[in-house]
mmCIF file of C-alpha atoms in Angstrom:
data_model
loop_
_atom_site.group_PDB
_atom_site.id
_atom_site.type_symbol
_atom_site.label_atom_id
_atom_site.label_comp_id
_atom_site.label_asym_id
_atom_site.label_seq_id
_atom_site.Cartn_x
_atom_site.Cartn_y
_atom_site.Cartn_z
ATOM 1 C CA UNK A 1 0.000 0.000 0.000
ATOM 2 C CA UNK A 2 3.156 2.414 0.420
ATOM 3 C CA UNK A 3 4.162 2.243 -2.745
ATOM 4 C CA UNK A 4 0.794 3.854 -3.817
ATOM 5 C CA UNK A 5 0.376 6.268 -1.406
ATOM 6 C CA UNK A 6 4.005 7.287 -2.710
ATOM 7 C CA UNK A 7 2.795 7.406 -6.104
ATOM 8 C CA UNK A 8 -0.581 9.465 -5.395
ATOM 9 C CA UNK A 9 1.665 11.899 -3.648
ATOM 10 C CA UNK A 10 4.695 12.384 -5.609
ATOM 11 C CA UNK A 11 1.631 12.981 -9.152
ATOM 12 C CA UNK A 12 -0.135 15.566 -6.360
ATOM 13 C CA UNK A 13 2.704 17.237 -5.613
ATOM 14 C CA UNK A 14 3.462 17.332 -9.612
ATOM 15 C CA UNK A 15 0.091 18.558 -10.311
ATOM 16 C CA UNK A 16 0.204 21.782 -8.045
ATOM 17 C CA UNK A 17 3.575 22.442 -9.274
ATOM 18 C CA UNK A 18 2.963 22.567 -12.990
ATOM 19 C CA UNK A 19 0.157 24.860 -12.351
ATOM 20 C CA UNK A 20 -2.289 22.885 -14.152
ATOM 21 C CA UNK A 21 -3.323 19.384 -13.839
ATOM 22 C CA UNK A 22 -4.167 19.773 -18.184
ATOM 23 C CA UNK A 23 -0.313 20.403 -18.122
ATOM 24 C CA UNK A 24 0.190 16.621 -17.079
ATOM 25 C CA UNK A 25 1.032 14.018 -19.778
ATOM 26 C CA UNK A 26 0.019 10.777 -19.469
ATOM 27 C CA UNK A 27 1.049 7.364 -21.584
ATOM 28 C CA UNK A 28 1.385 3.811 -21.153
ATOM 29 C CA UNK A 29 1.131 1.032 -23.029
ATOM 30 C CA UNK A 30 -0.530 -2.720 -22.428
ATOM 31 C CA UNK A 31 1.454 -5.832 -23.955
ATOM 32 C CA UNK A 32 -0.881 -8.956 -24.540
ATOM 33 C CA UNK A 33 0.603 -12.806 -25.645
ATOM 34 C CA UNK A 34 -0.513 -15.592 -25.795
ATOM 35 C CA UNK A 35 1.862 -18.395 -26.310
ATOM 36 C CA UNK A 36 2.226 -22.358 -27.087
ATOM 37 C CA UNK A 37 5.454 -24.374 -25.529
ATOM 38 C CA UNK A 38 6.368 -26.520 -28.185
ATOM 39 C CA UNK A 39 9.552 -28.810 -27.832
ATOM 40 C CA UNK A 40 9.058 -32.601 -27.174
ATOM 41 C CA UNK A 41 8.937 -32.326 -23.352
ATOM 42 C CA UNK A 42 6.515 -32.749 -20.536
ATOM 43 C CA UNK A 43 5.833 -28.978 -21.465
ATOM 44 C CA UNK A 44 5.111 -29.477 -25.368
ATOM 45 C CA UNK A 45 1.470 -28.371 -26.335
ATOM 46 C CA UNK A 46 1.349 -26.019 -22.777
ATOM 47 C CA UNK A 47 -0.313 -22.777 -23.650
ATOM 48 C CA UNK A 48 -0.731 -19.148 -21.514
ATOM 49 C CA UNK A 49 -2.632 -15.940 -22.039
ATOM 50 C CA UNK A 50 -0.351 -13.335 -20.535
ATOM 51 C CA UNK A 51 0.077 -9.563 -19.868
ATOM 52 C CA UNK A 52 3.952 -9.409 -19.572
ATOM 53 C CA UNK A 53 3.852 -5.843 -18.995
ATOM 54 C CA UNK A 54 1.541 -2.976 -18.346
ATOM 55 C CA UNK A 55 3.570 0.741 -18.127
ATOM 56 C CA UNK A 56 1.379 3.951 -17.113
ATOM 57 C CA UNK A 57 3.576 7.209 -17.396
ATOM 58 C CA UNK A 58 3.352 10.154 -15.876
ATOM 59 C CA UNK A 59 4.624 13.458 -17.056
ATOM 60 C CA UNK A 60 4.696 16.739 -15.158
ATOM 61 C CA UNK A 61 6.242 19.774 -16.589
ATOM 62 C CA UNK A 62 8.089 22.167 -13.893
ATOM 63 C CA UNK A 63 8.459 26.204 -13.814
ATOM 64 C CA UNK A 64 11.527 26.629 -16.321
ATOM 65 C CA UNK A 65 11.497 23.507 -18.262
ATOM 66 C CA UNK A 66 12.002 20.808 -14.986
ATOM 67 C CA UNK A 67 10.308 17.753 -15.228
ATOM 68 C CA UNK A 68 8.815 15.368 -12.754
ATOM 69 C CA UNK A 69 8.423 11.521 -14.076
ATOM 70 C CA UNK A 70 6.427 8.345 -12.561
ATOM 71 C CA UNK A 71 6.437 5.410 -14.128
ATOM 72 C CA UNK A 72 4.311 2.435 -12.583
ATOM 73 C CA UNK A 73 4.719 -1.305 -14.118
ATOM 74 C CA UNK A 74 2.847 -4.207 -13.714
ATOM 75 C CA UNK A 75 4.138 -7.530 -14.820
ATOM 76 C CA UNK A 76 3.794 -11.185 -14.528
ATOM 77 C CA UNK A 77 7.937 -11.507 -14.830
ATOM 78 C CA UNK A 78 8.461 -10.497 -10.771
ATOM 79 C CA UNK A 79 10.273 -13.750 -9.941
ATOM 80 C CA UNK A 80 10.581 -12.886 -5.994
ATOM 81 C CA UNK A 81 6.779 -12.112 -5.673
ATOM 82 C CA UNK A 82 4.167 -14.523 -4.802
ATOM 83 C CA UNK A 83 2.132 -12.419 -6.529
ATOM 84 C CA UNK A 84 1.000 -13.383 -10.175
ATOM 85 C CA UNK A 85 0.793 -10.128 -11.851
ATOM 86 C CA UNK A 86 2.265 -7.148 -9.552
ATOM 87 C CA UNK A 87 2.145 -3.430 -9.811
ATOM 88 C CA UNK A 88 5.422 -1.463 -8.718
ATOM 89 C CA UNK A 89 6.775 1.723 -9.262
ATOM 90 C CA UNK A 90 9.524 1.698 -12.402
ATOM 91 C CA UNK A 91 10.607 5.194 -11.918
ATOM 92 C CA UNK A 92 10.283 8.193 -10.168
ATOM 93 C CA UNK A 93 12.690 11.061 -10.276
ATOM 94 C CA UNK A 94 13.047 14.735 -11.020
ATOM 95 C CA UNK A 95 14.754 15.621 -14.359
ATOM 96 C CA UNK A 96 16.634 19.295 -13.673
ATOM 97 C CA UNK A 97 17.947 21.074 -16.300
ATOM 98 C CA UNK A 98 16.945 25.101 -14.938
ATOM 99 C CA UNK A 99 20.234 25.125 -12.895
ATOM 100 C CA UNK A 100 22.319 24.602 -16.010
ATOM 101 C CA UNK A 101 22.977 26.500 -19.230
ATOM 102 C CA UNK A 102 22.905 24.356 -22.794
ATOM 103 C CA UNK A 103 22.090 20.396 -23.089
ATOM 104 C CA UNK A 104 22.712 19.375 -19.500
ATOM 105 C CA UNK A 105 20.144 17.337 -16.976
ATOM 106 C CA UNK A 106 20.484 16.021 -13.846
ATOM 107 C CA UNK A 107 18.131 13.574 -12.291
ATOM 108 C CA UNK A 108 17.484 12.621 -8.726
ATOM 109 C CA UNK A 109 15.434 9.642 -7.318
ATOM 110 C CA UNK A 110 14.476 6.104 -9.211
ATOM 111 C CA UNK A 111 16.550 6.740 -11.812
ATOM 112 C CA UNK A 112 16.233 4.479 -15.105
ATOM 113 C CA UNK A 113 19.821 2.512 -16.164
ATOM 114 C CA UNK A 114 20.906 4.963 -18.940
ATOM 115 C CA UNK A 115 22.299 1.685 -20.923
ATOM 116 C CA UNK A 116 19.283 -0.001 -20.895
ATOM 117 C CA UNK A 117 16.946 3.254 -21.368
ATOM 118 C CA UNK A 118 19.065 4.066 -24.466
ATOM 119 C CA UNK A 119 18.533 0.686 -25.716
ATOM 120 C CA UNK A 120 14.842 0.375 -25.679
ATOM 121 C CA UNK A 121 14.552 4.155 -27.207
ATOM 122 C CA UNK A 122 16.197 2.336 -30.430
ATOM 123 C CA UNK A 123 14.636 -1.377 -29.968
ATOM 124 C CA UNK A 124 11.300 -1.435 -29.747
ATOM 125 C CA UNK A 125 10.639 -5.558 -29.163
ATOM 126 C CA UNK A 126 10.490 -5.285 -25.519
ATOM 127 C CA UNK A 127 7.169 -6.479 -25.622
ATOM 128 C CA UNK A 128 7.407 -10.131 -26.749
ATOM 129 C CA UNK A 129 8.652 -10.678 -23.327
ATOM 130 C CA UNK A 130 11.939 -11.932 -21.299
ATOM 131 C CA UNK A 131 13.720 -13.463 -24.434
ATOM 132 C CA UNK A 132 13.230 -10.391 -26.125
ATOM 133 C CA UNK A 133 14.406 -7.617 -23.699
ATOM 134 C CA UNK A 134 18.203 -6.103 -23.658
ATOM 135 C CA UNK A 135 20.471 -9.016 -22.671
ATOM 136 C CA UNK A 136 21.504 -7.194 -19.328
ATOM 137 C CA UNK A 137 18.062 -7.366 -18.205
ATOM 138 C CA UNK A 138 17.233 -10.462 -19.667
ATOM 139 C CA UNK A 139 19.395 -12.368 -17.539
ATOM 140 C CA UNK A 140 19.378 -9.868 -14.754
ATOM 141 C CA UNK A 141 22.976 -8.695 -14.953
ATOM 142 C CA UNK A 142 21.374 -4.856 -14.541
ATOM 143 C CA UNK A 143 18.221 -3.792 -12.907
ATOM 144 C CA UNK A 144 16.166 -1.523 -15.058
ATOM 145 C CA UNK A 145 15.754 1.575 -12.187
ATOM 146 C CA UNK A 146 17.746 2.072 -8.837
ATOM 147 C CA UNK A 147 17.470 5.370 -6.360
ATOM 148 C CA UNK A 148 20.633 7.599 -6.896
ATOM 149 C CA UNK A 149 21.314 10.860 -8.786
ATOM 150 C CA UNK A 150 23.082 11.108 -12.622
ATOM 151 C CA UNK A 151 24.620 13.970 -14.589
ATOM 152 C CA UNK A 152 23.253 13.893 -18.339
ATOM 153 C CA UNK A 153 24.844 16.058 -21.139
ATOM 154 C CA UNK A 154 26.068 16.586 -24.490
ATOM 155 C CA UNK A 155 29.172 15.361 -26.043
ATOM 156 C CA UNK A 156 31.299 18.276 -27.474
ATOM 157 C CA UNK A 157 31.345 19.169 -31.449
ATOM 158 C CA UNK A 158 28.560 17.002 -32.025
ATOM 159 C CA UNK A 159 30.242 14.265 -30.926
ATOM 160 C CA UNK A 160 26.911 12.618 -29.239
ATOM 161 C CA UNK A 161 25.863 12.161 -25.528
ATOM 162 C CA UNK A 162 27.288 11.235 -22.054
ATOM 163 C CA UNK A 163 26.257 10.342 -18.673
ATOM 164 C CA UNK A 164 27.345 9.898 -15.412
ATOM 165 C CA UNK A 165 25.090 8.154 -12.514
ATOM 166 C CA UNK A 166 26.040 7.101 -8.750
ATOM 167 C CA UNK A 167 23.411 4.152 -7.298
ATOM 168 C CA UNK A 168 22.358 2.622 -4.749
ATOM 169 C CA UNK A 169 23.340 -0.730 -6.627
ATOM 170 C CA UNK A 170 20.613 -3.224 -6.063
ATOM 171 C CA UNK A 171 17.968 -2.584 -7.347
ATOM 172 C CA UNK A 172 14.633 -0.564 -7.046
ATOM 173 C CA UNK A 173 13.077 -3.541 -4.986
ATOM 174 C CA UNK A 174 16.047 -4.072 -2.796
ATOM 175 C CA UNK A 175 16.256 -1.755 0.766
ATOM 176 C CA UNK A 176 19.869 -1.281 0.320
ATOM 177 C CA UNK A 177 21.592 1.367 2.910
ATOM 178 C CA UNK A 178 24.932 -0.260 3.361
ATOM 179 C CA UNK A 179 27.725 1.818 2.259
ATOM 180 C CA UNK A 180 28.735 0.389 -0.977
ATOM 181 C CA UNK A 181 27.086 2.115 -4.300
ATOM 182 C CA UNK A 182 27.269 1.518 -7.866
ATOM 183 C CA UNK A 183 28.978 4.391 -10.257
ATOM 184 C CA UNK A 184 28.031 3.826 -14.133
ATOM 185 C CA UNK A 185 29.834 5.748 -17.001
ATOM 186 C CA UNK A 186 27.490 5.983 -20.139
ATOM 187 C CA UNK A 187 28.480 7.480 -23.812
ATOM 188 C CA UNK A 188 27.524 7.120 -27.197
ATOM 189 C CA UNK A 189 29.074 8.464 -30.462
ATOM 190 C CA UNK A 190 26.570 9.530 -32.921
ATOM 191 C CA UNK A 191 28.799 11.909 -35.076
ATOM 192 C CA UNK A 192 28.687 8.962 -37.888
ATOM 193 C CA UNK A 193 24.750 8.996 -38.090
ATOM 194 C CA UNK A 194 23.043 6.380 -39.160
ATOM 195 C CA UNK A 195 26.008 4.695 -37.333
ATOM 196 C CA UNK A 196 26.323 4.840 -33.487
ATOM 197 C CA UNK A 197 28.896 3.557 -30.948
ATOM 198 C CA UNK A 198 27.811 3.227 -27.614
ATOM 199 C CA UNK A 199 29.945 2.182 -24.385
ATOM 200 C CA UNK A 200 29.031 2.057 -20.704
ATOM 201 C CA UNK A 201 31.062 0.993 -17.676
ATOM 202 C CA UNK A 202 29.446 -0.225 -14.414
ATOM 203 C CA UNK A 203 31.680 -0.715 -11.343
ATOM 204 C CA UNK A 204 30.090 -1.464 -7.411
ATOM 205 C CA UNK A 205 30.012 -3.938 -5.002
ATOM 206 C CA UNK A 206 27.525 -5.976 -3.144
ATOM 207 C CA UNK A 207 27.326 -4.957 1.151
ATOM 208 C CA UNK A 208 26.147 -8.317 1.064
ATOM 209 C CA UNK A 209 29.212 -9.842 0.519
ATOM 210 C CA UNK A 210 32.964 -8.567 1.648
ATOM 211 C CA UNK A 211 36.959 -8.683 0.352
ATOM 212 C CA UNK A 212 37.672 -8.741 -3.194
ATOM 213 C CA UNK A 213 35.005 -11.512 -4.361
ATOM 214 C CA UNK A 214 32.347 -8.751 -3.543
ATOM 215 C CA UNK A 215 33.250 -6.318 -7.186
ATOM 216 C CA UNK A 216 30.364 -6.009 -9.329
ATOM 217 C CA UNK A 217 31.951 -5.095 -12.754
ATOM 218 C CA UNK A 218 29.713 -4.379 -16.356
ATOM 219 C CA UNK A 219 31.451 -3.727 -19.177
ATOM 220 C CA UNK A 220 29.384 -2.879 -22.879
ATOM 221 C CA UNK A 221 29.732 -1.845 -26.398
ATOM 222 C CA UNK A 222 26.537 -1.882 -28.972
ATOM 223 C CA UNK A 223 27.275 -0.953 -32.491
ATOM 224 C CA UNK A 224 24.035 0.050 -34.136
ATOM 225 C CA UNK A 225 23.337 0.723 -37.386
ATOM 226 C CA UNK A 226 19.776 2.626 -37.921
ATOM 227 C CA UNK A 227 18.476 3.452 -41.147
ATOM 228 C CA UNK A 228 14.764 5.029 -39.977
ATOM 229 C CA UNK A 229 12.098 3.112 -41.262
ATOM 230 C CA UNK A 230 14.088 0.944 -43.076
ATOM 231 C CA UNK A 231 16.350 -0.989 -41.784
ATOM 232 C CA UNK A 232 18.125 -1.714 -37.696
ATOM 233 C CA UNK A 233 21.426 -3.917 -36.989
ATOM 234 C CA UNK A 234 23.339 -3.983 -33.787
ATOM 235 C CA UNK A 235 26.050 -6.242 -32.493
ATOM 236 C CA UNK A 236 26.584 -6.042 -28.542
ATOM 237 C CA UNK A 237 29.138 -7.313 -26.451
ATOM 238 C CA UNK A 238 29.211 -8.036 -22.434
ATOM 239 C CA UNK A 239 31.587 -8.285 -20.175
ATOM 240 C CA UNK A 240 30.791 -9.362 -16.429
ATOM 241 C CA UNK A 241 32.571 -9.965 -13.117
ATOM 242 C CA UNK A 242 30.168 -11.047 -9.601
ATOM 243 C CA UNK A 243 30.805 -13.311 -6.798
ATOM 244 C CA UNK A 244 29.413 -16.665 -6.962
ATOM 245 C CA UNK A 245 27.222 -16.445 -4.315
ATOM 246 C CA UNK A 246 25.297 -12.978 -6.291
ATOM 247 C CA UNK A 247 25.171 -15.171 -9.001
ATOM 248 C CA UNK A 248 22.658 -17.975 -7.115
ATOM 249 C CA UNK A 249 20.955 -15.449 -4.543
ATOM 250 C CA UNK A 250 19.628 -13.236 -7.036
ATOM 251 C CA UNK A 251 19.346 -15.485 -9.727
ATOM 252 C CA UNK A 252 21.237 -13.883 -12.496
ATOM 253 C CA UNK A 253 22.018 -15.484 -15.956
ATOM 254 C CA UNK A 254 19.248 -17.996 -15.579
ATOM 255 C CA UNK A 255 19.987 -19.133 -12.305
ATOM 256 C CA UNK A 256 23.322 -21.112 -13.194
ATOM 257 C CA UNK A 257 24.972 -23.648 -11.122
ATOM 258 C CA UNK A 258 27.472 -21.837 -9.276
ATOM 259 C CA UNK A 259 28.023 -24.024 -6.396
ATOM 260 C CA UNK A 260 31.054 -25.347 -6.895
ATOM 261 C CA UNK A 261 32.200 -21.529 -6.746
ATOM 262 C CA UNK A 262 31.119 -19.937 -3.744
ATOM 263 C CA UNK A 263 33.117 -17.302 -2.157
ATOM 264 C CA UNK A 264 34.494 -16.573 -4.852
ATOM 265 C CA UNK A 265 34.820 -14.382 -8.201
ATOM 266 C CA UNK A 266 33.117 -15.401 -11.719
ATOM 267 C CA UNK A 267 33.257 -13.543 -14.714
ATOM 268 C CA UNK A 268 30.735 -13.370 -17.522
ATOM 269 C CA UNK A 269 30.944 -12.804 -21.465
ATOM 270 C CA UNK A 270 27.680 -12.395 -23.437
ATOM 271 C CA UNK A 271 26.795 -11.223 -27.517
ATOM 272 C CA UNK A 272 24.022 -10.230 -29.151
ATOM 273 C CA UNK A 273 23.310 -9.723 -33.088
ATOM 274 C CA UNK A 274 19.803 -8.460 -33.792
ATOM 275 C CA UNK A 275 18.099 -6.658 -36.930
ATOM 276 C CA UNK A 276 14.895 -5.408 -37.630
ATOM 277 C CA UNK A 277 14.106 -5.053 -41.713
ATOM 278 C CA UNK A 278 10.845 -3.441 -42.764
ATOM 279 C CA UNK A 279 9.683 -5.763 -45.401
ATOM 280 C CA UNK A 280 7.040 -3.506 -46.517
ATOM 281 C CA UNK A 281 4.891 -0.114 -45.154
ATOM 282 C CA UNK A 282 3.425 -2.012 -42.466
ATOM 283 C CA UNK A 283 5.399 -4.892 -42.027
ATOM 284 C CA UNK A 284 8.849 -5.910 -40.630
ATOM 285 C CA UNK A 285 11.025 -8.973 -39.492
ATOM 286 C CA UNK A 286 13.281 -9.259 -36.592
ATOM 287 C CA UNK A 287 16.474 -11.919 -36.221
ATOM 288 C CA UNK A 288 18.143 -12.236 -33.117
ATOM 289 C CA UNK A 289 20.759 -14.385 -32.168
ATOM 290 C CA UNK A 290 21.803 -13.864 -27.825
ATOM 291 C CA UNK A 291 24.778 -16.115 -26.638
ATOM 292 C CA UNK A 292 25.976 -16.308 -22.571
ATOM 293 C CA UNK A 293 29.044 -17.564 -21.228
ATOM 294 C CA UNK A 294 28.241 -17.659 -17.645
ATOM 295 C CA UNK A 295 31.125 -18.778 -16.280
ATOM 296 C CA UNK A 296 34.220 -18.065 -18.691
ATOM 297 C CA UNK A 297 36.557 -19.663 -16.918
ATOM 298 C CA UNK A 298 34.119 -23.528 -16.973
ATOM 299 C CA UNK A 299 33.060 -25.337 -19.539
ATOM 300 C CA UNK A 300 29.689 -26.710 -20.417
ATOM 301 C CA UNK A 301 27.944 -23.016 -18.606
ATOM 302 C CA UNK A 302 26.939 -21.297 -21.671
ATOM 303 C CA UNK A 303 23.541 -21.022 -23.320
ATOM 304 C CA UNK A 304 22.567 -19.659 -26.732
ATOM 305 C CA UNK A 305 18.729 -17.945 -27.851
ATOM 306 C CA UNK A 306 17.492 -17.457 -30.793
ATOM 307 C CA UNK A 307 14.091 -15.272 -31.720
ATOM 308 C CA UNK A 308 12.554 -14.413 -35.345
ATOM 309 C CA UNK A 309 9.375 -12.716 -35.190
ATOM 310 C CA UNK A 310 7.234 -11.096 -38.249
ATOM 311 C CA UNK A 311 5.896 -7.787 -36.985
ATOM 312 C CA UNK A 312 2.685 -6.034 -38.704
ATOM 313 C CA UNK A 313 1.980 -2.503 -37.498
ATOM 314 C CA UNK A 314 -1.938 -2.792 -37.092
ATOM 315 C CA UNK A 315 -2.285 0.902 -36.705
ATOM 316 C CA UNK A 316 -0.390 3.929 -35.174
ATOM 317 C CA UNK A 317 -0.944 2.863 -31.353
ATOM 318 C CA UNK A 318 -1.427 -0.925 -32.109
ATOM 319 C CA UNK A 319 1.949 -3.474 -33.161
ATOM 320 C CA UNK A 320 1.539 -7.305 -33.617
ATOM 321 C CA UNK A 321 3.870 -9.640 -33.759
ATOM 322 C CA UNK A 322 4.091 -13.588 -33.954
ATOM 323 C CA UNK A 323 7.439 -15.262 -32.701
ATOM 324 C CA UNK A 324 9.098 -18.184 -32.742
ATOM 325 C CA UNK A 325 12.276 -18.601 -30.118
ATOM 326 C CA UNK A 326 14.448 -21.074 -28.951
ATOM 327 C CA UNK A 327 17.118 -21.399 -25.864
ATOM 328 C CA UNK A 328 19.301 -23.978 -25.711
ATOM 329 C CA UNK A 329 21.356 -24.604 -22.571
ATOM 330 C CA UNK A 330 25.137 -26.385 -22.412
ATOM 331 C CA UNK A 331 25.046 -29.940 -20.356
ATOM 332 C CA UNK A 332 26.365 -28.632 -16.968
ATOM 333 C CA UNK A 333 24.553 -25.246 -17.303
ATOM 334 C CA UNK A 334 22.366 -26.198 -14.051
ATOM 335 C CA UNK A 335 20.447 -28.958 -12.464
ATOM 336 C CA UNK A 336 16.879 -30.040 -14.358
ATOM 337 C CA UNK A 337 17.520 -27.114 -16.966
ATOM 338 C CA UNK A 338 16.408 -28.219 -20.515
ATOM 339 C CA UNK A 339 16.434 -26.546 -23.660
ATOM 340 C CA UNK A 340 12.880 -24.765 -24.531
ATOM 341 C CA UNK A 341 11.140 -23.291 -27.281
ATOM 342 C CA UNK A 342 7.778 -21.607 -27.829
ATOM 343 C CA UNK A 343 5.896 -19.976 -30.323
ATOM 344 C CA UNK A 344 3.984 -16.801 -28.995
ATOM 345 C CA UNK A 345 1.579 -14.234 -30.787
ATOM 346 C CA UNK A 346 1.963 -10.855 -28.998
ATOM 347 C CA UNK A 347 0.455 -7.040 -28.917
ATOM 348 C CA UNK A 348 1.379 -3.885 -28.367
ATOM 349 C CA UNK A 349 -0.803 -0.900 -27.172
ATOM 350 C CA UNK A 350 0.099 2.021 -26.798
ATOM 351 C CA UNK A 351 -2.556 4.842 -25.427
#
């Protein structure tokens, strides 16, 4: 109940400020699937209608050009909830930009994770589910929103963007007041338009754990190539380092069998090569091809998914898409883990 009564207040508060509750926006969007497991297994021929994600946004513009955002999200993903289909807030922070001269911001409060943000302003498949989102939320090597503060601006000459953020470090639905944060370094280089390089750094550790095996460590590229309405290719490369014992508690990278590990350090390496083709004024195909090395040091941890889906843009606030992917996990990946494969028709609404 808190984390409504936090919401109500922080959209009051928004309200009175901007003068003019006609000067709030409000979005969101509703994603709908319904999907058929379909590999010979005990699972083969299991179906689910699903909403894997509901956003509702929240907009309120500020005396000299501030900005106050809320974003709640529902979803039937939450993985430490006994709840089926749970409603939290996503973000909630003030974007300040008054106290500077040129392209500068700096936000304050449930900040979003500028590498991920970035990447779902470009990719817009979020909504076929877990396979499909960015591969450092997919296998929950980053969470999407934290509370801290970060320093956006503008690259000079045209070069592109920066950012600079300072987080708590686990999480928005961790309580986390230990003295260890999480710094991330964020840039992209768009001076060779329709060809971007993007790079971000992440460095923390976990107060959970202590001594040297405690370093959280991200290290990204993305190379994107975006043609509007024509044509999107990206390669993306991952670099991790976590102690063993992160790895099993929260459950990153699928949950891998780490147990041979604990106490100390693993490191990670991860790809991605996706594209998105319009194949017509409506229509478009996406190919994407996600590989994990859990634990690079170990043979037999990796795991490999695949995803093709043929999307048909229905209308201007309306996307459908039907998919087809496929995960397929190395022998000694984990206990009882199988390879899996489903084929899912999905929607996208946005209002």
């Amino acid at each position: 109940m808190k984390k409504y009564s936090f919401a109500f207040l922080f959209l009051l508060f928004a309200s009175s400020q901007a003068n003019a509750l006609s000067d709030l926006e409000i979005s969101g969007e509703v994603d709908i699937s319904a999907t058929v497991w379909n590999l010979p297994t005990g699972e083969r021929g299991n179906s689910a209608f699903n909403i894997p994600s509901l956003f509702l946004n929240f907009e309120a513009p500020l005396k000299d050009d501030n900005l106050l955002v809320l974003t709640l999200e529902g979803s039937e993903q939450e993985i430490n909830s006994d709840e089926r289909f749970e409603v939290r807030v996503r973000e909630a922070y003030l974007d300040l930009v008054s106290v500077f001269s040129g392209m500068h911001a700096l936000r304050a409060g449930l900040i979003p994770q500028t590498w991920q943000e970035a990447q779902y302003e470009q990719y817009g498949y979020r909504f076929l589910g877990t396979d499909a989102w960015a591969i450092t939320e997919k296998w929950r090597y980053l969470n999407y929103s934290d509370l801290g503060v970060s320093f956006m601006s503008q690259l000079p000459a045209d070069w592109g963007e920066w950012a600079l953020s300072l987080a708590n470090g686990e999480g928005a639905n961790e309580k986390e007041e230990g003295s260890q944060k999480e710094a991330a370094l964020f840039a992209r280089f768009t001076l060779w338009s329709p060809l971007s390089l993007s790079f971000n750094c992440v460095r923390g550790s976990y107060d959970k754990y202590s001594g040297s095996a405690a370093v959280k460590e991200r290290i990204q590229a993305l190379l994107e190539y975006d043609k509007e309405d024509s044509f999107i290719a990206g390669l993306e490369l991952l670099m991790t380092k976590d102690p063993a014992d992160a790895i099993s508690d929260l459950k990153i990278a699928e949950a891998v069998d780490v147990t041979d590990f604990l106490g100390e350090s693993v490191e990670g390496r991860a790809a991605s090569v996706y594209t998105v083709i319009s194949t017509g004024p409506k229509a478009e195909v996406l190919l994407r091809y996600d590989y994990l090395d859990a634990m690079a040091n170990e043979d037999g941890k990796d795991l490999q998914t695949i995803l093709a889906s043929l999307g048909y843009q229905v209308s201007e606030d309306i996307k459908a898409a039907f998919a087809v992917d496929y995960t397929r996990y190395a022998e000694n990946y984990a206990p009882g883990v199988r390879d899996r494969s489903k084929v899912e028709l999905a929607a996208q609404v946005l209002f």
